[in-house]
Coordinates of C-alpha atoms in Angstrom, one line a residue:
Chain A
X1 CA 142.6 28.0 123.4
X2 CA 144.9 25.4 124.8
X3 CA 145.8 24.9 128.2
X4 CA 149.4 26.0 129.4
X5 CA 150.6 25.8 133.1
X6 CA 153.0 26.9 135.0
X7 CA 155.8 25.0 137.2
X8 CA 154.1 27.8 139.9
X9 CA 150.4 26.4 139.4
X10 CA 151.3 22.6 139.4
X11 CA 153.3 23.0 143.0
X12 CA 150.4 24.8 144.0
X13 CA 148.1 22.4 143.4
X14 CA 150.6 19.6 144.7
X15 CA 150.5 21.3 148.3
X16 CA 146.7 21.9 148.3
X17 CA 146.4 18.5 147.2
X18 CA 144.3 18.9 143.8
X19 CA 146.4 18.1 141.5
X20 CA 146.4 15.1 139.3
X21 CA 149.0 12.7 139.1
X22 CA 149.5 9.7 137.0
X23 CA 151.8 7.5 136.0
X24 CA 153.5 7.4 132.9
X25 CA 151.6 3.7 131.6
X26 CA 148.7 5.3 133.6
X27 CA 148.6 8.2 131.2
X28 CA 149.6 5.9 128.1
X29 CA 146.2 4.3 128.9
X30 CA 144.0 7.3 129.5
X31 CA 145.2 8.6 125.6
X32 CA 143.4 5.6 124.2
X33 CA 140.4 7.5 124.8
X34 CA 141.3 11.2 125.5
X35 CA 143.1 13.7 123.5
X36 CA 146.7 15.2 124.2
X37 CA 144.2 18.7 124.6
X38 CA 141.7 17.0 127.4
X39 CA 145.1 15.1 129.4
X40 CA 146.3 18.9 129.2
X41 CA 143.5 19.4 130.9
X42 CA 142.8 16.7 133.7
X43 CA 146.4 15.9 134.2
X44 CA 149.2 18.0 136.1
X45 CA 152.0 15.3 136.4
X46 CA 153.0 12.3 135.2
X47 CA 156.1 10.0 137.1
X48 CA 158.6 8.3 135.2
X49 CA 160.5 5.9 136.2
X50 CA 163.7 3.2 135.4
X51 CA 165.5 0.5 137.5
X52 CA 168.3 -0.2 135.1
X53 CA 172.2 -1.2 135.8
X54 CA 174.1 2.0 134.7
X55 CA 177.7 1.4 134.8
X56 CA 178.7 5.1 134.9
X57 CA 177.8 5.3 138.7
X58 CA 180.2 5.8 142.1
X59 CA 180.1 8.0 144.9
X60 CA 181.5 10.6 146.4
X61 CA 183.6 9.9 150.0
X62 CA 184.7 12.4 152.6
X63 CA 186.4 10.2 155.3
X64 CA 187.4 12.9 157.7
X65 CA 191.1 13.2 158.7
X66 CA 192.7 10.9 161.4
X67 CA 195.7 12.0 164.0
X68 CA 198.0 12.2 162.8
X69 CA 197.1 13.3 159.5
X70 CA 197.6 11.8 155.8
X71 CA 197.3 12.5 152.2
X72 CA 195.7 9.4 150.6
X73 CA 197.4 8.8 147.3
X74 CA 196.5 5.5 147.2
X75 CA 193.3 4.0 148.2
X76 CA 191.4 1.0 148.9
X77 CA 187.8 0.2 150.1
X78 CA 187.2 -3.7 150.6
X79 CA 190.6 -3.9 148.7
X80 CA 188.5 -2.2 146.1
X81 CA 190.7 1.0 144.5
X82 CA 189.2 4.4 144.5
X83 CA 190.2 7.3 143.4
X84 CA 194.0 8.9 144.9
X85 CA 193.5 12.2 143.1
X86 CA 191.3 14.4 145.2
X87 CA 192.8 16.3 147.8
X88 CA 193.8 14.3 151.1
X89 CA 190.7 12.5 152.4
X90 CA 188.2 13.1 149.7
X91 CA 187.6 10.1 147.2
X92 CA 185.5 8.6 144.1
X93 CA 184.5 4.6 144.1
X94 CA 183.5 3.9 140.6
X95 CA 180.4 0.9 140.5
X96 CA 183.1 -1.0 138.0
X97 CA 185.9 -0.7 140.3
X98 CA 186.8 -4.3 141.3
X99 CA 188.4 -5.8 144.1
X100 CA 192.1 -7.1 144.0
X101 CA 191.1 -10.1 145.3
X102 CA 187.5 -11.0 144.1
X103 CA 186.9 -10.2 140.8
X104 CA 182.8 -10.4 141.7
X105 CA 183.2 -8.0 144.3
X106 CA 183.4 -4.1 143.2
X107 CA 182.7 -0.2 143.7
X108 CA 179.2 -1.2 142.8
X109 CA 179.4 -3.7 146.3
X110 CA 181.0 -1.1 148.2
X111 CA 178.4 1.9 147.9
X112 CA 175.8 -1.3 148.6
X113 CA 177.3 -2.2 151.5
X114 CA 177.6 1.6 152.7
X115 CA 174.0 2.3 152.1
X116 CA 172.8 -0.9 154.5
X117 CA 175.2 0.6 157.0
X118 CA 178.2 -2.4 157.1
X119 CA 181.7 -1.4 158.1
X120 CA 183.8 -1.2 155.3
X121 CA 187.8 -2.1 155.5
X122 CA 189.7 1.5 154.4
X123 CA 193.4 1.3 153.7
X124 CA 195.3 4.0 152.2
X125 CA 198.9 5.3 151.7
X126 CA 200.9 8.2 151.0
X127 CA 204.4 9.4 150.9
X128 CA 204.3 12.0 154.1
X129 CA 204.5 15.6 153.8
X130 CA 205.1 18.2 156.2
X131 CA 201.2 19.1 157.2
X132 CA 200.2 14.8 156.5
X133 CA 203.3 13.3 158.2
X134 CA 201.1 9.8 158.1
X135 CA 202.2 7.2 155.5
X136 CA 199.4 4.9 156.1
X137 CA 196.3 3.7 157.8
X138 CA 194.1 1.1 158.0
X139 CA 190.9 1.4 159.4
X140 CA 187.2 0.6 159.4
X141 CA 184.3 3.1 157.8
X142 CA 180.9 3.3 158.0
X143 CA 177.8 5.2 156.7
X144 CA 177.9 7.1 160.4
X145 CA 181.8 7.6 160.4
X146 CA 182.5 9.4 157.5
X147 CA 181.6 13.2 156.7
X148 CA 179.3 13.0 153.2
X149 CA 178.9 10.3 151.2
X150 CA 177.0 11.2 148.4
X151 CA 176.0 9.3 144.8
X152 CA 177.3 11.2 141.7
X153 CA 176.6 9.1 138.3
X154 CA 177.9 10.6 135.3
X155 CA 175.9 8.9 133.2
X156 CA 172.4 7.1 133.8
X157 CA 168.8 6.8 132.7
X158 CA 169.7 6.4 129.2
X159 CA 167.1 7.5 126.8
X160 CA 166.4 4.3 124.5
X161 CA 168.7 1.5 124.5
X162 CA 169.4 -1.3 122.1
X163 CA 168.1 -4.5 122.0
X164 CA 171.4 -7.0 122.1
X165 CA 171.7 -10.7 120.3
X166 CA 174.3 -13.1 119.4
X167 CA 174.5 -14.7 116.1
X168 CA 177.9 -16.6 116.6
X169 CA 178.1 -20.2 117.6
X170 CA 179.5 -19.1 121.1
X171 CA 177.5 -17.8 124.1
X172 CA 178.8 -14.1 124.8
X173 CA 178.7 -12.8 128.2
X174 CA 178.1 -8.8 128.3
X175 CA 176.4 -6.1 130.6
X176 CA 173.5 -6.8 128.3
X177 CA 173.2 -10.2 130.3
X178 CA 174.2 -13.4 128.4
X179 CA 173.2 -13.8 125.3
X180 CA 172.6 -17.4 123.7
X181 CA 174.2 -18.8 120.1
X182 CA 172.2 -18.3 117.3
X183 CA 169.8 -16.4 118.2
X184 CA 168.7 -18.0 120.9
X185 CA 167.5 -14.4 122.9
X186 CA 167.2 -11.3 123.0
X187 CA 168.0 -9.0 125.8
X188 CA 166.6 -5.2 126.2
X189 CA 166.9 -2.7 128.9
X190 CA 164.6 0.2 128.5
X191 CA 160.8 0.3 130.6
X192 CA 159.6 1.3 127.4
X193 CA 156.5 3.9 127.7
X194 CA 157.3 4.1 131.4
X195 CA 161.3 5.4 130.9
X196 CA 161.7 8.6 131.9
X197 CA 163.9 10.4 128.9
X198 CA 161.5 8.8 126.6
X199 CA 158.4 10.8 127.9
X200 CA 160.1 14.2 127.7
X201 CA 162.4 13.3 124.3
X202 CA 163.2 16.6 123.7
X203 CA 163.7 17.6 127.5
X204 CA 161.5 20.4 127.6
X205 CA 161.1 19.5 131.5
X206 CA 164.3 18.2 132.6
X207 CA 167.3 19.7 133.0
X208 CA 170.2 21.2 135.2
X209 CA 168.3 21.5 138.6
X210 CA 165.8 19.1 138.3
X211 CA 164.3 17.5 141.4
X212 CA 164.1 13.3 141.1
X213 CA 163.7 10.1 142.8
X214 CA 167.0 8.9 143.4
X215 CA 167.6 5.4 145.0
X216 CA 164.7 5.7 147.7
X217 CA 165.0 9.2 148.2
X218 CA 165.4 13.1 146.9
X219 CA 168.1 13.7 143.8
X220 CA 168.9 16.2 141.4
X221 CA 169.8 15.7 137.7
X222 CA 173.3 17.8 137.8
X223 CA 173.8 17.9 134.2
X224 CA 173.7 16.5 130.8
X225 CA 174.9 13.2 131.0
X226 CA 178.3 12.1 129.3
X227 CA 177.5 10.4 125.9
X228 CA 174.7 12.8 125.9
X229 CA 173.6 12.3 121.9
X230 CA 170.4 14.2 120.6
X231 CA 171.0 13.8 116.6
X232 CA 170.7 10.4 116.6
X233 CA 167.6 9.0 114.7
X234 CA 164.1 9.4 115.7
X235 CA 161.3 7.7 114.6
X236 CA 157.7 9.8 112.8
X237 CA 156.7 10.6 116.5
X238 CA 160.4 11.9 117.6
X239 CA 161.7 9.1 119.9
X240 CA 165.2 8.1 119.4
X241 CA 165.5 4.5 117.9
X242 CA 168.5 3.6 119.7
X243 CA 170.5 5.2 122.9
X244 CA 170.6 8.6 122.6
X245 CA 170.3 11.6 125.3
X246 CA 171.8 10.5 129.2
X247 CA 171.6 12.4 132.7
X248 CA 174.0 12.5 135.5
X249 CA 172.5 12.9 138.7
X250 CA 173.3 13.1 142.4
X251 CA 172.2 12.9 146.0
X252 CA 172.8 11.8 149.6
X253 CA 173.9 8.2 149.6
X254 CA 173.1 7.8 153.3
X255 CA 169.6 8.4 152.9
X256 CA 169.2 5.7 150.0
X257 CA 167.3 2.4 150.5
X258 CA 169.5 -1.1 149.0
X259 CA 166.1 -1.8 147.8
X260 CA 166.8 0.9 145.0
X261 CA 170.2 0.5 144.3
X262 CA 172.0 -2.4 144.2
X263 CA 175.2 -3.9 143.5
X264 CA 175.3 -6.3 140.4
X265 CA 178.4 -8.3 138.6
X266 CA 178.0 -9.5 135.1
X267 CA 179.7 -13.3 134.2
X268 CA 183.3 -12.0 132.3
X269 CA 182.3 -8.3 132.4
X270 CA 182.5 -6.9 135.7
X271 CA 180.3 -5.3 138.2
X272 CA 177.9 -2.7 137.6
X273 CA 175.3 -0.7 139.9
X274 CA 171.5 -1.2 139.2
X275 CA 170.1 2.5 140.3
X276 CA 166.4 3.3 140.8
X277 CA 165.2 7.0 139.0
X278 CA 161.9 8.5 138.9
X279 CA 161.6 11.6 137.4
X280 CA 157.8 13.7 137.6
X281 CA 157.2 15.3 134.0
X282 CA 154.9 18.4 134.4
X283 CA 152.3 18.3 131.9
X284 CA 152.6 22.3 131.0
X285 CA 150.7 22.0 127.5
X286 CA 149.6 19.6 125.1
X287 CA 152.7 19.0 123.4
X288 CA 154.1 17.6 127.1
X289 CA 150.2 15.5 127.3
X290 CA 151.3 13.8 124.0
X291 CA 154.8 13.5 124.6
X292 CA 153.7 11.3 127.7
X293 CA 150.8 9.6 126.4
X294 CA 153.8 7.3 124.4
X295 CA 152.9 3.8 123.8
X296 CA 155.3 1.0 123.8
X297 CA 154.5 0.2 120.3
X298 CA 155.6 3.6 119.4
X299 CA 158.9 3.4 121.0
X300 CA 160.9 1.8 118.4
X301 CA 164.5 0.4 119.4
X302 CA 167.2 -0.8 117.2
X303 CA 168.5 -5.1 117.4
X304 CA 172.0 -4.9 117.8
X305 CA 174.3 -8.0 117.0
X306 CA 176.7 -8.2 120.1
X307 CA 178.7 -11.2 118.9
X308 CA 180.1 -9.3 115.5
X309 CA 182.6 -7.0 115.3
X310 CA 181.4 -3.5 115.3
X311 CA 177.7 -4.8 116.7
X312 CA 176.3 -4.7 113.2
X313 CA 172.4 -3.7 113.4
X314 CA 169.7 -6.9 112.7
X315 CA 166.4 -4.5 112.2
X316 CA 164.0 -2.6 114.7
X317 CA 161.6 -3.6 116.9
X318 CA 159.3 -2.1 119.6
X319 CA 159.0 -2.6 123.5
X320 CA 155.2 -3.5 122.9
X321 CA 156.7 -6.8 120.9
X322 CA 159.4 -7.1 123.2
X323 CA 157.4 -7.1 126.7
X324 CA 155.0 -9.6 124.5
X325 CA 158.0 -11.9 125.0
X326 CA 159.5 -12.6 121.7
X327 CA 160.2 -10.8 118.6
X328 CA 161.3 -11.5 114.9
X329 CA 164.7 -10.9 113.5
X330 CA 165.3 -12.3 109.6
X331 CA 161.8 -14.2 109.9
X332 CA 162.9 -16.2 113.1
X333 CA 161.2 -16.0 116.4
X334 CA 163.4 -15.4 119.1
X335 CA 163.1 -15.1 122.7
X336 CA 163.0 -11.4 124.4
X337 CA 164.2 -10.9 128.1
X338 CA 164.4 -8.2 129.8
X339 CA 168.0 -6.9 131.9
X340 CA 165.8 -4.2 133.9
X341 CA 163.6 -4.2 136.3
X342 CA 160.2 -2.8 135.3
X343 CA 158.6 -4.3 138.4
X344 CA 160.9 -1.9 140.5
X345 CA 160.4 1.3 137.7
X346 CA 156.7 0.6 138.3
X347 CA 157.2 1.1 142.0
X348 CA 159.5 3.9 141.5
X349 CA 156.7 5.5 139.4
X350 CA 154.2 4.6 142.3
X351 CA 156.0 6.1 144.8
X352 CA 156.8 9.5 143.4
X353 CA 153.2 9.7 142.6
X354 CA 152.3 9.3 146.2
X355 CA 154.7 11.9 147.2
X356 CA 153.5 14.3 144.7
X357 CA 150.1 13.7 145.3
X358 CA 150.9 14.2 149.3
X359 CA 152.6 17.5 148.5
X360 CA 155.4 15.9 149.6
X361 CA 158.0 16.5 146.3
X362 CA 157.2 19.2 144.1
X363 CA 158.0 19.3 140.3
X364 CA 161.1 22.1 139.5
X365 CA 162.1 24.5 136.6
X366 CA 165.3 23.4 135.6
X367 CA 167.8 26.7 136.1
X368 CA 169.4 25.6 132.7
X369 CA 168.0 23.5 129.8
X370 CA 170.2 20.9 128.4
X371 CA 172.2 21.7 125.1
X372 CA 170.6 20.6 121.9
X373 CA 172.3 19.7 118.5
X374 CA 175.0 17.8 120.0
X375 CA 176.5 14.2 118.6
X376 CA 180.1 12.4 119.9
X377 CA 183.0 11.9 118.9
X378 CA 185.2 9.0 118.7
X379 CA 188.2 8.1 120.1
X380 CA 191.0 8.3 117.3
X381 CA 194.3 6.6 117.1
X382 CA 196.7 8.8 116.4
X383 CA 200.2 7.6 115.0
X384 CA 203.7 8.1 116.8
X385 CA 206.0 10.5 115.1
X386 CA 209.4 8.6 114.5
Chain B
X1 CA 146.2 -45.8 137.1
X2 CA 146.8 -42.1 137.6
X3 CA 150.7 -41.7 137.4
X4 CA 152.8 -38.8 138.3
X5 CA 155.8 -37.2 137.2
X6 CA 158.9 -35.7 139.6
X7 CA 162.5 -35.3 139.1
X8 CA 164.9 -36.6 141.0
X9 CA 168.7 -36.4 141.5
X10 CA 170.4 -39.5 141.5
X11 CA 173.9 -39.5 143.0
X12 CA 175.2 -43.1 141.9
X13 CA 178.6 -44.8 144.2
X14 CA 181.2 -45.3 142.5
X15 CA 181.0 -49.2 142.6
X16 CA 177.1 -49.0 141.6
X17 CA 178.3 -49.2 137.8
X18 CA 177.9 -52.7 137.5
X19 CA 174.0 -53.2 138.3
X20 CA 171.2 -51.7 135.2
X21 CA 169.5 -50.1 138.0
X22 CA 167.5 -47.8 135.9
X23 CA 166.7 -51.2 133.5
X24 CA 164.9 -52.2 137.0
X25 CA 162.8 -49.0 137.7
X26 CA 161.5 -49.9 134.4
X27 CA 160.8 -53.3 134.8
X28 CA 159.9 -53.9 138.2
X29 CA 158.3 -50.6 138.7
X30 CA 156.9 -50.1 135.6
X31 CA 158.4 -46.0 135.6
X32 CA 159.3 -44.6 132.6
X33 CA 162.6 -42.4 132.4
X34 CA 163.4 -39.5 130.8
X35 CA 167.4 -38.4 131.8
X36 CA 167.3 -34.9 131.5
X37 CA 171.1 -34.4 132.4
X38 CA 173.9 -37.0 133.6
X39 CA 177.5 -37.1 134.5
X40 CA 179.3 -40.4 134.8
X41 CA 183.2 -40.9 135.6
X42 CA 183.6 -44.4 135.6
X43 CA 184.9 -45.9 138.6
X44 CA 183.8 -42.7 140.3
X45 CA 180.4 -41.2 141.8
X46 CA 177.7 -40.3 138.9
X47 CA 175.1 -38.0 139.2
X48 CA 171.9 -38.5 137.3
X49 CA 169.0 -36.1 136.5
X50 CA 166.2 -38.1 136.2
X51 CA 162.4 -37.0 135.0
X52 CA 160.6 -40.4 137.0
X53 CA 156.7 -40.9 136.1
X54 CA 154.4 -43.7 137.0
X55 CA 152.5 -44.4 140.2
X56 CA 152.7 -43.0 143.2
X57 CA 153.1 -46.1 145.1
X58 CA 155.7 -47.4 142.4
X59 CA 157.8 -44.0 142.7
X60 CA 158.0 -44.8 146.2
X61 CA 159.1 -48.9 146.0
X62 CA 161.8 -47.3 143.0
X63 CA 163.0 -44.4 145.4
X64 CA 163.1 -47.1 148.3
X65 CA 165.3 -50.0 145.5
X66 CA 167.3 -47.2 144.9
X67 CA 168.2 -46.1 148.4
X68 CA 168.8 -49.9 148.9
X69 CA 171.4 -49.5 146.5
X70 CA 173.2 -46.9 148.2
X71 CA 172.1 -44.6 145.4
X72 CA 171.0 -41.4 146.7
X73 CA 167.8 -39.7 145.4
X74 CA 166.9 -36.2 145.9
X75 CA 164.1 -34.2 144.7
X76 CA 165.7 -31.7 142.3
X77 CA 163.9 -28.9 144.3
X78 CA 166.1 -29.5 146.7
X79 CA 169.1 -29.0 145.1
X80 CA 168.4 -25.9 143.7
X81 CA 168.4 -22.8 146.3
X82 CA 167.4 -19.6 145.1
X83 CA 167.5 -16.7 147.7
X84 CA 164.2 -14.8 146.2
X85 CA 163.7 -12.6 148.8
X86 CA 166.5 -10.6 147.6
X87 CA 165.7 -11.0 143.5
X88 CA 165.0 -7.4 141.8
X89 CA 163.4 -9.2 138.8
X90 CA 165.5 -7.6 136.7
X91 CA 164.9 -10.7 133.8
X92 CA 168.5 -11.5 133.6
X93 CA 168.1 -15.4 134.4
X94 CA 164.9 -15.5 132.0
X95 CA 167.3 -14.6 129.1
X96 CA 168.9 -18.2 129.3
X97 CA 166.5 -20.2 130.4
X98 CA 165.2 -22.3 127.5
X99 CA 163.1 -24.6 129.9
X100 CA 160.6 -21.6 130.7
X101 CA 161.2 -22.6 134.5
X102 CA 162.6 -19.4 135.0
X103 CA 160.0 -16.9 133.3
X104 CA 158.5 -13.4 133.7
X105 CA 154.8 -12.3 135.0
X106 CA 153.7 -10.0 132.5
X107 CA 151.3 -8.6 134.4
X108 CA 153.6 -7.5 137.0
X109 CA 156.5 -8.0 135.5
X110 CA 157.9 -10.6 139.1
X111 CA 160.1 -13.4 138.5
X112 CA 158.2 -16.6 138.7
X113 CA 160.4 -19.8 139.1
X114 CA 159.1 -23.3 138.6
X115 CA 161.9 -25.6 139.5
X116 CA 159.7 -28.6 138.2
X117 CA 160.8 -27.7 134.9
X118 CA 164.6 -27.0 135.3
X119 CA 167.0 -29.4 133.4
X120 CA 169.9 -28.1 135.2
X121 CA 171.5 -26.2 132.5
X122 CA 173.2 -24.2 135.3
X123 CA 172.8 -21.0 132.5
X124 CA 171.0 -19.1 135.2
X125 CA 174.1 -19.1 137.8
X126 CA 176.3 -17.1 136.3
X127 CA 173.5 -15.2 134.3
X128 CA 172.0 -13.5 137.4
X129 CA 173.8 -10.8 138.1
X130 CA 173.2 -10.9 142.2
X131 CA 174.3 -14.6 142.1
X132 CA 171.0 -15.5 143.8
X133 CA 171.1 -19.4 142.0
X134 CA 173.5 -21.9 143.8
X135 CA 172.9 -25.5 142.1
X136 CA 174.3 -28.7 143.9
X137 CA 174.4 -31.1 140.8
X138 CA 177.5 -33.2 141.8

């Protein structure tokens, strides 16, 4: 008879302080010698973890309402525009919102800056009404001033993610880093074996509800993320083999640490938001034990050509070759680099285990489990009528 | 003799033109040179990235014939500041860096830079992505 557990058992044992709790390349290692039955069996969770830069990131902003009154319908934060559109004081600062005058500086900057507690210049406008007579106001915010401030990311932690090259003559610059002539690198993004969708690829564990690590403190994956893809093509062991499923997550900005989020801006791209995610995977049976025993050889991703029109694919590879530091495409050896951090995933990883393992975060049901069966669509052209 | 090797940024006057300078390192000091990077606007200041190797004591007499020469000479360590306290070693700058001075730890995956063996590409500036590289070449 296998093992099963339940979410119920596993918190218990988190608060009495029994249970076990690895981390996901800690578990990878332990399945060179155990079955996915005996990890079922000695292991209750395992912590997942990325520190990527997800573009699809911003934050929500109350800023309270000054006297007299206004309506902001047009807003700007470090001269960066946020969104005009939600009610009177409330806003959205996208991470790839940039500055009108520094193109380096962006939304991505401004929720930095809020986090590590600097003022931050707010200016806004709007036409007057009868109950917001104001027409304008500027003014200085801060993490203390304003009512919430929380992070809300539509789309992050992807599961899998392309490898990107160049084969032209001309250096590109993209939000995959810069990538050489020729072939002269490679760049991925994934923490391989340590990624959290990739542990869970069929996301029998996480869903609406679920309780994460969020950049230094408590989150919540709010939904499916937007792109959210779970037809795309797996590989013999049922990992995608190129971006696939997404989550969008949220939680309290002002308890977050800079040294989990951080601002970034890419050469002739724009700026971006490098978030830290952890998510705990509850090991409820053996299918969850082999899901998260994953190897980096066994994640396969797919070599993308950035420099080509319609990024034409180049082959697979695997984050085992890739973390080895080079790879082979069309029998040459090129370079591999990696765009994440898997230095900060691995402390990510650390961290939730010590919280787990201090009954200190406890591993939830989701309320809802994410839809399955679903694929995009594209964005059509549709022709005028004369 | 045991020699060394260092390199050195060499910011040349712009009336230094007319003296082989480098044809005397050679010569008198018995260093070999390897230029690694160079940028001269004649009649102007040139700048000269120069890998310098032979004794320690004949590095020195160069340096000092140099210096005499109102050439200034800089170890290239110190023209290159990188703010590493605030790196996430996210890999970014190890992407471009064909030199291998800028290069990932694989065992814990940190950012190791050895600025010994940067040719002063100047790839890694815009590459990082928290514009933690400033280089003073000119």
């Amino acid at each position: 008879m296998s093992v099963t557990k339940t979410y119920e058992e596993i918190n218990r044992k988190l608060k009495e302080g029994t249970a076990v709790v690895l981390t996901a390349e800690e578990v990878s290692e332990m399945a060179k010698e155990c079955s996915p039955a005996e990890i079922a069996e000695k292991v209750d969770v395992v912590t997942t973890a990325t520190f990527g830069a997800m573009c699809s990131s911003g934050a929500v902003i109350n800023f309270g309402h000054a006297n007299p009154p206004i309506r902001m319908e047009k807003i700007r934060l470090n001269k960066v525009p946020a969104y005009e559109g939600l009610a009177a004081v409330d806003t959205y600062v996208g991470a790839t919102a940039v500055s009108e005058e520094n193109p380096k500086y962006g939304g991505a900057h401004v929720i930095q800056d809020l986090i590590e507690g600097k003022d931050i210049e707010l200016e806004a406008w709007g036409k007057g009404t009868d109950c917001y007579p104001r027409k304008h106001i500027k003014t200085i915010i801060n993490k203390d001033t304003v009512n919430e401030m929380y992070l809300f990311n539509p789309r992050n932690a992807y599961q899998n993610y392309n490898v990107a090259v160049n084969t032209t003559d001309e250096i590109k610059y993209t939000y995959m880093g810069t990538l050489l002539p020729k072939l002269k690198n490679a760049n991925y993004s994934t923490a391989g074996e340590l990624s959290p969708l990739l542990n869970d690829p069929e996301m029998r564990t996480i869903g609406i509800g679920t309780r994460i690590f969020l950049g230094g403190t408590e989150g919540f994956v709010t939904w499916q993320g937007t792109q959210f893809h779970t037809t795309k093509e797996k590989n013999e062991l049922g990992v995608p083999v190129t971006n696939a499923a997404t989550i969008a997550v949220i939680g309290n900005l002002k308890a977050m640490s800079s040294e989990f989020i951080s601002a970034a801006y890419y050469e002739k791209y724009g700026t971006s938001l490098f978030v830290g995610i952890g998510v705990p995977i509850p090991v409820l049976d053996e299918d969850i034990a082999k899901r998260v025993s994953i190897r980096n050889e066994q994640i396969e991703t797919t070599i993308l050509d950035y420099g080509s029109a319609g990024t034409p694919s180049l082959g697979r590879t695997n984050y085992a070759e890739l973390q080895s530091g080079s790879i082979k495409i069309n029998g040459q050896k090129v370079r591999t680099a990696p765009v994440a951090s898997l230095q900060k995933a691995r402390k990510i990883a650390n961290i939730l285990k010590e919280k787990l393992q201090a009954g200190e975060f406890e591993v939830t049901k989701p309320v809802q489990m994410f839809p399955t069966g679903t694929s995009l669509n594209s964005l059509k052209e549709v022709e005028e009528e004369n | 003799m045991k020699t060394v090797k260092k390199r050195f940024v060499l910011n040349f006057p712009p009336q230094s033109g007319d003296k082989p300078l480098s044809y005397r390192l050679v010569k008198e000091f018995d260093i070999s040179i390897n230029i690694l990077k160079a940028e001269v606007k004649p009649g102007k200041t040139g700048t000269l990235l120069l890998e310098l190797e032979g004794t320690k004591e004949n590095l020195k007499k160069g340096i000092a014939y140099l210096e005499e020469n109102q050439v200034q000479c800089q170890p290239l360590k110190k023209k290159i500041t990188f703010k590493q306290e605030q790196c996430i070693n996210c890999g970014n700058c190890t992407g471009v860096c064909f030199t291998g001075a800028l290069k990932m730890d694989r065992s814990n995956w940190e950012l190791k830079f050895k600025p010994e063996k940067c040719v002063v590409c100047e790839l890694c500036v815009p590459a990082c992505p928290l514009n933690l590289f400033t280089i003073d070449f000119n």
